[in-house]
Each structure stands twice: as C-alpha cells, then as structure tokens.
CSV table of N, CA and C in Angstrom, one decimal:
chain,number,residue,atom,x,y,z
A,30,UNK,N,0.7,-1.2,-0.1
A,30,UNK,CA,0.0,0.1,0.0
A,30,UNK,C,0.9,1.2,0.3
A,31,UNK,N,1.9,1.1,0.7
A,31,UNK,CA,2.8,2.4,0.7
A,31,UNK,C,3.5,2.7,-0.5
A,32,UNK,N,3.7,1.5,-1.1
A,32,UNK,CA,4.3,1.6,-2.6
A,32,UNK,C,3.6,2.3,-3.5
A,33,UNK,N,2.1,2.0,-3.5
A,33,UNK,CA,1.2,2.6,-4.4
A,33,UNK,C,1.1,4.1,-4.1
A,34,UNK,N,0.9,4.4,-2.8
A,34,UNK,CA,0.5,5.9,-2.4
A,34,UNK,C,2.0,6.7,-2.9
A,35,UNK,N,3.3,6.0,-2.9
A,35,UNK,CA,4.3,6.8,-3.5
A,35,UNK,C,4.4,6.9,-4.9
A,36,UNK,N,3.8,6.0,-5.6
A,36,UNK,CA,3.6,6.3,-7.1
A,36,UNK,C,2.7,7.3,-7.4
A,37,UNK,N,1.6,7.1,-6.7
A,37,UNK,CA,0.6,8.4,-6.9
A,37,UNK,C,0.9,9.7,-6.4
A,38,UNK,N,1.8,9.7,-5.5
A,38,UNK,CA,2.5,11.1,-5.1
A,38,UNK,C,3.5,11.4,-6.3
A,39,UNK,N,4.3,10.6,-6.6
A,39,UNK,CA,5.1,10.8,-8.0
A,39,UNK,C,4.7,11.3,-9.0
A,40,UNK,N,3.6,10.5,-9.4
A,40,UNK,CA,2.6,11.0,-10.6
A,40,UNK,C,2.0,12.3,-10.3
A,41,UNK,N,1.7,12.7,-9.4
A,41,UNK,CA,1.1,14.0,-8.9
A,41,UNK,C,2.1,15.1,-9.0
A,42,UNK,N,3.3,14.9,-8.6
A,42,UNK,CA,4.5,16.0,-8.6
A,42,UNK,C,5.1,16.1,-10.1
A,43,UNK,N,5.1,15.2,-10.9
A,43,UNK,CA,5.3,15.0,-12.2
A,43,UNK,C,4.3,15.9,-13.1
A,44,UNK,N,2.9,15.8,-12.7
A,44,UNK,CA,1.9,16.4,-13.4
A,44,UNK,C,1.9,17.9,-13.0
A,45,UNK,N,2.2,18.2,-11.9
A,45,UNK,CA,2.6,19.6,-11.2
A,45,UNK,C,3.5,20.3,-12.0
A,46,UNK,N,4.6,19.7,-12.1
A,46,UNK,CA,5.7,20.2,-12.6
A,46,UNK,C,5.6,20.5,-14.2
A,47,UNK,N,4.7,19.4,-14.7
A,47,UNK,CA,4.5,19.9,-16.1
A,47,UNK,C,3.7,21.0,-16.4
A,48,UNK,N,2.7,21.0,-15.3
A,48,UNK,CA,1.6,22.2,-15.6
A,48,UNK,C,2.2,23.7,-15.4
A,49,UNK,N,3.1,23.6,-14.2
A,49,UNK,CA,3.8,24.8,-13.8
A,49,UNK,C,4.8,25.2,-14.6
A,50,UNK,N,5.5,24.5,-15.2
A,50,UNK,CA,6.7,24.8,-16.0
A,50,UNK,C,6.5,24.8,-17.6
A,51,UNK,N,5.2,24.4,-17.9
A,51,UNK,CA,4.7,24.3,-19.4
A,51,UNK,C,5.5,23.2,-20.1
A,52,UNK,N,6.2,22.2,-19.5
A,52,UNK,CA,7.0,21.2,-20.2
A,52,UNK,C,6.1,20.1,-20.3
A,53,UNK,N,6.1,19.7,-21.5
A,53,UNK,CA,5.0,18.7,-21.9
A,53,UNK,C,5.8,17.4,-22.4
A,54,UNK,N,7.0,17.3,-22.3
A,54,UNK,CA,7.6,16.1,-22.6
A,54,UNK,C,7.4,14.7,-21.7
A,55,UNK,N,7.3,15.0,-20.2
A,55,UNK,CA,7.0,13.8,-19.4
A,55,UNK,C,5.6,13.1,-19.7
A,56,UNK,N,4.6,14.0,-20.3
A,56,UNK,CA,3.5,13.5,-20.6
A,56,UNK,C,3.6,12.1,-21.4
A,57,UNK,N,4.1,12.1,-22.5
A,57,UNK,CA,4.2,10.7,-23.4
A,57,UNK,C,5.1,9.8,-22.7
A,58,UNK,N,5.9,10.3,-22.1
A,58,UNK,CA,6.8,9.4,-21.2
A,58,UNK,C,6.2,8.4,-20.1
A,59,UNK,N,5.5,9.3,-19.4
A,59,UNK,CA,4.7,8.7,-18.3
A,59,UNK,C,3.5,7.8,-19.0
A,60,UNK,N,3.0,8.1,-20.1
A,60,UNK,CA,2.0,7.3,-20.6
A,60,UNK,C,2.5,6.2,-21.2
A,61,UNK,N,3.6,6.3,-21.9
A,61,UNK,CA,4.3,4.9,-22.4
A,61,UNK,C,4.9,4.0,-21.2
A,62,UNK,N,5.2,4.3,-20.1
A,62,UNK,CA,5.7,3.6,-19.0
A,62,UNK,C,4.5,2.8,-18.3
A,63,UNK,N,3.1,3.7,-18.4
A,63,UNK,CA,2.0,3.2,-17.6
A,63,UNK,C,1.4,1.9,-18.6
A,64,UNK,N,1.6,2.3,-20.0
A,64,UNK,CA,1.2,1.3,-20.9
A,64,UNK,C,2.0,0.0,-21.1
A,65,UNK,N,3.3,0.3,-20.9
A,65,UNK,CA,4.2,-0.9,-20.7
A,65,UNK,C,4.1,-1.8,-19.5
A,66,UNK,N,3.8,-1.0,-18.4
A,66,UNK,CA,3.5,-1.8,-17.2
A,66,UNK,C,1.9,-2.5,-17.2
A,67,UNK,N,1.2,-2.0,-17.9
A,67,UNK,CA,-0.2,-2.8,-18.0
A,67,UNK,C,0.2,-4.0,-19.0
A,68,UNK,N,1.0,-3.8,-19.9
A,68,UNK,CA,1.0,-4.9,-20.9
A,68,UNK,C,1.9,-6.2,-20.1
A,69,UNK,N,2.6,-5.7,-19.2
A,69,UNK,CA,3.5,-6.7,-18.4
A,69,UNK,C,2.5,-7.5,-17.6
A,70,UNK,N,1.7,-6.6,-16.7
A,70,UNK,CA,0.8,-7.3,-15.8
A,70,UNK,C,-0.2,-8.1,-16.6
A,71,UNK,N,-1.0,-7.8,-17.7
A,71,UNK,CA,-1.8,-8.6,-18.3
A,71,UNK,C,-1.2,-9.7,-19.0
A,72,UNK,N,0.1,-9.5,-19.3
A,72,UNK,CA,0.9,-10.8,-20.0
A,72,UNK,C,1.2,-11.8,-18.8
A,73,UNK,N,1.5,-11.3,-17.9
A,73,UNK,CA,1.7,-12.3,-16.6
A,73,UNK,C,0.5,-13.0,-16.3
A,74,UNK,N,-0.6,-12.4,-16.3
A,74,UNK,CA,-1.9,-12.9,-15.8
A,74,UNK,C,-2.5,-14.0,-16.9
A,75,UNK,N,-2.1,-13.7,-18.4
A,75,UNK,CA,-2.5,-14.5,-19.3
A,75,UNK,C,-1.7,-15.8,-19.5
A,76,UNK,N,-0.3,-15.7,-19.0
A,76,UNK,CA,0.6,-16.7,-19.4
A,76,UNK,C,0.0,-18.1,-18.7
A,77,UNK,N,-0.2,-18.2,-17.5
A,77,UNK,CA,-0.5,-19.7,-17.0
A,77,UNK,C,-1.7,-20.1,-17.8
A,78,UNK,N,-2.6,-19.6,-18.3
A,78,UNK,CA,-3.6,-20.0,-19.1
A,78,UNK,C,-3.1,-20.6,-20.5
A,79,UNK,N,-2.2,-19.7,-20.9
A,79,UNK,CA,-1.5,-20.2,-22.4
A,79,UNK,C,-0.7,-21.7,-22.0
A,80,UNK,N,-0.3,-21.7,-21.1
A,80,UNK,CA,0.9,-23.0,-20.7
A,80,UNK,C,0.1,-24.2,-20.4
A,81,UNK,N,-1.5,-23.8,-20.0
A,81,UNK,CA,-2.1,-25.1,-19.8
A,81,UNK,C,-2.7,-25.8,-21.2
A,82,UNK,N,-2.7,-24.8,-22.1
A,82,UNK,CA,-3.1,-25.5,-23.5
A,82,UNK,C,-2.0,-26.2,-24.3
A,83,UNK,N,-1.0,-26.0,-23.9
A,83,UNK,CA,0.1,-27.0,-24.4
A,83,UNK,C,0.7,-28.2,-23.6
C-alpha cells in the first residue's frame, strides 16, 4: 500500500511540474511507461492460461 501511495504522489508531482513549467515531454513518457506496465501485468496474468493449452 505504501508503494502505491508513493507512485500516486510521484505521478502528481510530475503532473504539477509539467503544468507549472509548461513542459510537456514527461506526458508521453509517463503514458508509455504506464502502458508498458499494463502490458506486463496483463501478460503475466494470461501466461498460466496459455501454458495449460500446451
């Protein structure tokens, strides 16, 4: 739970930094990292199902 809270705080700080300084390069970077994390989590969840087919 502590790790999740830290990640939410980090995301909020990056968002505030981007808005205050009008720096937009972190937005696609964070989006790409979140998408990659989602792919990893979904891939791990479906792997046991695929292995049982073979």
